[in-house]
XYZ file of C-alpha atoms in Angstrom:
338
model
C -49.554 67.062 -32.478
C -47.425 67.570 -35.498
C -43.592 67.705 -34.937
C -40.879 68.399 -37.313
C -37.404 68.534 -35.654
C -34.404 68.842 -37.610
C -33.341 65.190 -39.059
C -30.433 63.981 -36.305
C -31.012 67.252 -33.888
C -32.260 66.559 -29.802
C -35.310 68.573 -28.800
C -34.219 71.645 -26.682
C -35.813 73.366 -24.338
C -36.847 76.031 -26.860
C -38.556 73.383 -28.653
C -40.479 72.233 -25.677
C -41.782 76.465 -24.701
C -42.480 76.586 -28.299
C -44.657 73.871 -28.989
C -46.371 74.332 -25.334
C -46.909 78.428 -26.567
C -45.048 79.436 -23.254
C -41.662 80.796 -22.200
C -38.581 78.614 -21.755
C -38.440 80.235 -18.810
C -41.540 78.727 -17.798
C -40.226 75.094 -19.263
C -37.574 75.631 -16.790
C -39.644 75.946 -13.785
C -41.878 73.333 -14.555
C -38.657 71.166 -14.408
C -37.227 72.586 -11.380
C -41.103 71.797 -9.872
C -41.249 75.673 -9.139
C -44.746 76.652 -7.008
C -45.725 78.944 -9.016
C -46.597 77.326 -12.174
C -50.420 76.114 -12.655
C -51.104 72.787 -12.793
C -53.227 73.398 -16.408
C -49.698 74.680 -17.662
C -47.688 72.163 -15.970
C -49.264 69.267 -17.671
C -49.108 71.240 -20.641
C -45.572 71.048 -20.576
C -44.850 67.860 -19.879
C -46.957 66.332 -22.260
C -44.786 68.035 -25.118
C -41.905 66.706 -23.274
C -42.966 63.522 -23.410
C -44.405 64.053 -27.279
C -40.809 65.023 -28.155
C -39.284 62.582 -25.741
C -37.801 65.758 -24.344
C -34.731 64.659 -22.106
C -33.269 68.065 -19.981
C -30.007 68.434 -19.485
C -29.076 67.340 -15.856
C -25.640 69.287 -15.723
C -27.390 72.366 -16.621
C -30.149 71.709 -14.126
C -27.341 71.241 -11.566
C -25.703 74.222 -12.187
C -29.510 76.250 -11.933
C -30.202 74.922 -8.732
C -26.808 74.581 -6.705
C -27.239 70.936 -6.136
C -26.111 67.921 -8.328
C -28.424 65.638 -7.038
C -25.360 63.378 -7.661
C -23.778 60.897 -5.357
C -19.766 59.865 -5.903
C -18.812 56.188 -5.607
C -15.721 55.120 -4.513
C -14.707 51.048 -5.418
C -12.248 49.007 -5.778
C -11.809 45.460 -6.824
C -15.117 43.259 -7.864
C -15.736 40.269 -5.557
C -19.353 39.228 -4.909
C -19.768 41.703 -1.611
C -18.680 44.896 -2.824
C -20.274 44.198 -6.310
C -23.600 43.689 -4.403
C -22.802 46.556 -2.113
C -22.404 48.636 -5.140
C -25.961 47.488 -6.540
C -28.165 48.333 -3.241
C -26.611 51.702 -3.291
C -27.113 52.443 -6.366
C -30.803 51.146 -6.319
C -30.948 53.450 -2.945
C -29.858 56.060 -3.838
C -32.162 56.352 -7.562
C -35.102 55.976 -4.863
C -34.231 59.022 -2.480
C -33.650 61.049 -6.037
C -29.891 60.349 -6.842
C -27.503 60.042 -9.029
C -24.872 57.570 -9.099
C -21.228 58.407 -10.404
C -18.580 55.237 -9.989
C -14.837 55.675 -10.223
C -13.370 52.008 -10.192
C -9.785 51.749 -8.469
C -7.328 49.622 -10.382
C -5.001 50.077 -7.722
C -4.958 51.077 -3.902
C -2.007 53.340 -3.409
C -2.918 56.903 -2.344
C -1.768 58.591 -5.574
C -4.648 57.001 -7.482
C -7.209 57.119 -4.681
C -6.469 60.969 -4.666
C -6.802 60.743 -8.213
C -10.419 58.843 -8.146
C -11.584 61.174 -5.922
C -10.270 64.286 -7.537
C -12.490 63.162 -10.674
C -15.194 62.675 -8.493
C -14.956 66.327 -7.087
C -14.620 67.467 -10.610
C -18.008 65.498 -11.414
C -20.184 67.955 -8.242
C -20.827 65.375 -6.641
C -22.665 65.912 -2.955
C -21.169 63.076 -0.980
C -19.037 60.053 -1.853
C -19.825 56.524 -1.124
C -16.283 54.506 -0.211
C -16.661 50.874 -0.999
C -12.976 49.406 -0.853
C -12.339 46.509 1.529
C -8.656 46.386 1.483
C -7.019 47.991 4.636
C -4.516 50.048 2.361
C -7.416 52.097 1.120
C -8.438 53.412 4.688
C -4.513 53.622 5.806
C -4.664 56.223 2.782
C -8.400 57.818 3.500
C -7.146 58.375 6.847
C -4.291 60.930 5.459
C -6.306 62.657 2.612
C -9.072 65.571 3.041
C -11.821 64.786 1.916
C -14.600 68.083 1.351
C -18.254 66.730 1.627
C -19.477 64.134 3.385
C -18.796 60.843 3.279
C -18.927 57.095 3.952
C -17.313 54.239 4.217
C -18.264 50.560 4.459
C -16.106 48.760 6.121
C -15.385 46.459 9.472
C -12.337 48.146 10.991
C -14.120 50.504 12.898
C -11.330 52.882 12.526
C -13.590 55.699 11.238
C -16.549 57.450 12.834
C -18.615 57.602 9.103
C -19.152 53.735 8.507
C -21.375 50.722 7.775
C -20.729 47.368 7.854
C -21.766 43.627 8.020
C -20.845 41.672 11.243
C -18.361 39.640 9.263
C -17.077 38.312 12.777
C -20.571 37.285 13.571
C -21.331 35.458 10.368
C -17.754 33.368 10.658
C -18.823 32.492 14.058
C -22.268 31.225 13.054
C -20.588 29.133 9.927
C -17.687 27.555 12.353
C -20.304 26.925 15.146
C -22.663 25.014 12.920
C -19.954 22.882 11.681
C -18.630 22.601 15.839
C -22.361 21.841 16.467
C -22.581 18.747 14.207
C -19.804 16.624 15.585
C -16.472 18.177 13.437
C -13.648 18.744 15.473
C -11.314 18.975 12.616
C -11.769 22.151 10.382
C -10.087 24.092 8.405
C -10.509 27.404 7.222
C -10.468 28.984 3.252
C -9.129 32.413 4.160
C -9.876 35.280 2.080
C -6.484 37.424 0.880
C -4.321 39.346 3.191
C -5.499 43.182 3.706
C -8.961 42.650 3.086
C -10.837 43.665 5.824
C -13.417 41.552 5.639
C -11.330 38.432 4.927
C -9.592 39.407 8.298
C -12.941 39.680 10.176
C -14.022 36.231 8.701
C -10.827 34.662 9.816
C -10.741 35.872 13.372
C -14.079 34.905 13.518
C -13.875 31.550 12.873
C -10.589 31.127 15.547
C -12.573 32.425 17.919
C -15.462 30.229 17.725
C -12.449 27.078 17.568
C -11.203 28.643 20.846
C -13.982 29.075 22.815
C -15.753 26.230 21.789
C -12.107 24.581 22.389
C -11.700 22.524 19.531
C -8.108 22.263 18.251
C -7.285 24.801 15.397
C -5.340 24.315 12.376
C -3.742 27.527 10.642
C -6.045 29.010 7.958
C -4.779 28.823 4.345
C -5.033 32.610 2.798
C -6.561 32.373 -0.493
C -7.833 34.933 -3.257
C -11.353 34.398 -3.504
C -11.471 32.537 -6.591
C -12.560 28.853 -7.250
C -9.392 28.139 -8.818
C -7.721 28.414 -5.308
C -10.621 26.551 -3.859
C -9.997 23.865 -6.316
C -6.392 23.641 -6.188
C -6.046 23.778 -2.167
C -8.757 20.985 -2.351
C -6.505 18.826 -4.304
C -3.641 19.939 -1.863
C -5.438 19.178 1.245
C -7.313 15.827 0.296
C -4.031 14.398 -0.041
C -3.574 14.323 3.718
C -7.559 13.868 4.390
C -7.025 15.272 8.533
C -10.135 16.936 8.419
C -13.860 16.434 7.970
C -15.038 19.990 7.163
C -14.497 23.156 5.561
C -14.945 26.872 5.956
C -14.454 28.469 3.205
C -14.367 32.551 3.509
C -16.563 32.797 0.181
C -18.310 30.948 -2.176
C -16.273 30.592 -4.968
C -13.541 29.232 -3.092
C -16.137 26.698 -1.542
C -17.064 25.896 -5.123
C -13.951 24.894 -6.016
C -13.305 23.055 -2.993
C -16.494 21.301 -4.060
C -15.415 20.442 -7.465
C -11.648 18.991 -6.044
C -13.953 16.428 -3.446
C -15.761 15.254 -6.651
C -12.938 14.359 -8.282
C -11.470 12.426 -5.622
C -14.972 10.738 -5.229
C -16.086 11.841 -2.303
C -19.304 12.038 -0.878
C -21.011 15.630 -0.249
C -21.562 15.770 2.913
C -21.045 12.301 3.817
C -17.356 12.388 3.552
C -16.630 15.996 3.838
C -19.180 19.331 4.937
C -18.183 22.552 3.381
C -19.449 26.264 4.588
C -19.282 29.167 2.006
C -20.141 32.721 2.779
C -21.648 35.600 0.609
C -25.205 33.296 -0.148
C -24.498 33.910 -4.251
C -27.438 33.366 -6.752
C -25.882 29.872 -7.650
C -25.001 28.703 -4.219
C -28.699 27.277 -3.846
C -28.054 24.996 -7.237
C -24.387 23.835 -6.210
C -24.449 20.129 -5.546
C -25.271 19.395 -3.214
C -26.685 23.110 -2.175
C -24.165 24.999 -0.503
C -24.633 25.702 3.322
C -22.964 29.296 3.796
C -23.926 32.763 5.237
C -25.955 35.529 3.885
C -25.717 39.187 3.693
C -28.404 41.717 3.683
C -26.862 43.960 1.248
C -29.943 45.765 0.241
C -30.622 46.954 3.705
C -26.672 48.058 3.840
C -27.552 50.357 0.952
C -30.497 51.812 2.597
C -28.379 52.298 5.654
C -25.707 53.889 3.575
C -27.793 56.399 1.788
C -29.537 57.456 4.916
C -26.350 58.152 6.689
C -25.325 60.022 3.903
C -28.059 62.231 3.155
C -28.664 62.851 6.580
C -25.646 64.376 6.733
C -26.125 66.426 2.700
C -29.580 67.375 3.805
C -28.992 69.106 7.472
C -30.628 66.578 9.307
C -30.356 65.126 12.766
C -27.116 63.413 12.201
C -27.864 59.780 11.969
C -25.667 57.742 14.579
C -23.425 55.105 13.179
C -25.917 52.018 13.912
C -24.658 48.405 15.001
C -23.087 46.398 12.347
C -25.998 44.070 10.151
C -26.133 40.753 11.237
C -25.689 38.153 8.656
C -27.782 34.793 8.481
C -26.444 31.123 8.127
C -28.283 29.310 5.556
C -28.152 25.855 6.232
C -28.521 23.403 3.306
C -27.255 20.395 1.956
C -23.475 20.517 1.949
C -23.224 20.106 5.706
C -23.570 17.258 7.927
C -22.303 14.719 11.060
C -19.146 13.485 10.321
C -19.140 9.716 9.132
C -16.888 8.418 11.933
């Protein structure tokens, strides 16, 4: 097929009836998949769209059939959980038919979450995703209204629409492996203040130190980067009162790693260090880094569903139990050398 488009000009729709020698009426309910179009002049029509690398307008499609097919996301911040978070929803979501549009926060005080989401209304979006794990951001949800449905993921439990991962649960497993191979002397890398899940972490792990009673020494609040990992390394090998860590990501474990290197210690002879997330690179530390694993793509599948249950006028999906995370146990933990 011979086609000769203006030099620099998109094909249109009117491009796409004329070459096919229909309507763009019909063109437009081929696209919106109406019944009544034959399947002889279906094909017909989209093999000129794909000749012309015809690419419709999706606004304008919106705006035809009352529905965006467009899904808001709400984040803030860009640590390895939320990041990942964002990525299984995304891939979820392009699965059930969806859209993804992202408004990043820069900051967490309720005049710019109103403002994120107001650009998210302004975008027709269906339903929002929320994906910011500092407790400020759900002090301010809480006041704001909010008018299609949402959710959030997050471990407060504070609000009926959310998902999370049993952060509590995974700090336990990490603090009782280390318990369960002879340390009685741990501390813990905490994640900042206000994030939620560097609060569940922490509680975690002195709850596990409690009821396993092993003496507990205060956590040291960090801010999830190596940096602090290396530089409360450095801090704390000065005393050396300890024979393990648990480190509330890890990055932080990494750096923690790279301070017991310089001091010339032996991984885990002399000290065993925990991480949590499971990063790509945590399997090619050295030695591989024990930590705890999250199963963010099924927290995006769990996400969407509870959202377009509720888009869709479905049964209403009930909030399900938190997702388990799994300890992977490698080579940076091990019996104390006493």
């Amino acid at each position: 097929m011979t086609i000769d488009l203006p030099k620099g000009r998109a094909p249109s729709i009117r491009d796409v009836a004329r070459l096919a020698g229909v309507s763009h009426q019909t063109v437009s309910r081929v696209l919106n998949d109406h019944p009544s179009i034959r399947e002889s002049t279906k094909a017909k029509v989209l093999q000129v769209m794909e000749d012309l690398q015809y690419r419709p307008n999706r606004a304008a499609r919106a705006l035809s059939r009352g529905r965006s097919r467009t899904i808001g996301l709400l984040s803030a911040e860009s640590a390895y959980g939320p990041a990942s978070s964002i990525a299984a929803i995304q891939d979820a979501a392009q699965e059930a038919g969806y859209y993804v549009n992202t408004a990043n926060l820069t900051t967490v005080d309720t005049e710019s979450i109103e403002a994120a989401l107001e650009h998210l209304m302004n975008q027709s979006v269906e339903g929002i995703v929320v994906i910011a794990p500092q407790v400020r951001v759900f002090d301010a949800l809480e006041q704001l209204s909010i008018d299609v449905p949402f959710v959030t993921l997050q471990s407060t439990g504070r609000l009926d629409n959310s998902l999370s991962v049993d952060q509590m649960t995974g700090a336990r497993q990490a603090t009782r492996h280390l318990i369960d191979l002879g340390h009685r002397s741990i501390y813990h890398l905490a994640g900042p203040q206000d994030w939620i899940e560097a609060e569940a972490r922490m509680r975690g792990f002195l709850d596990e130190m409690w009821e396993m009673d092993v003496p507990t020494m205060a956590p040291i609040l960090g801010d999830w980067t190596a940096d602090f990992g290396y530089r409360a390394g450095r801090e704390l090998l000065r005393r050396r009162d300890f024979t393990a860590i648990f480190a509330s990501n890890d990055q932080m474990a990494l750096g923690f790693m790279h301070a017991c290197r310089e001091e010339g210690l032996d991984l885990p002879r002399d000290m065993s260090i925990v991480g949590y997330d499971d990063i790509p690179e945590a399997a090619h530390f050295w030695p591989p880094l024990t930590t705890v694993r999250q199963d963010f793509a099924e927290l995006g599948r769990r996400c969407i569903a509870l959202l377009l249950s509720n888009l869709n006028g479905g049964v209403p999906i009930e909030r399900s139990d938190p997702i388990v995370p799994e300890l992977i146990v490698r080579g940076s933990t091990a019996p104390p050398a006493f």
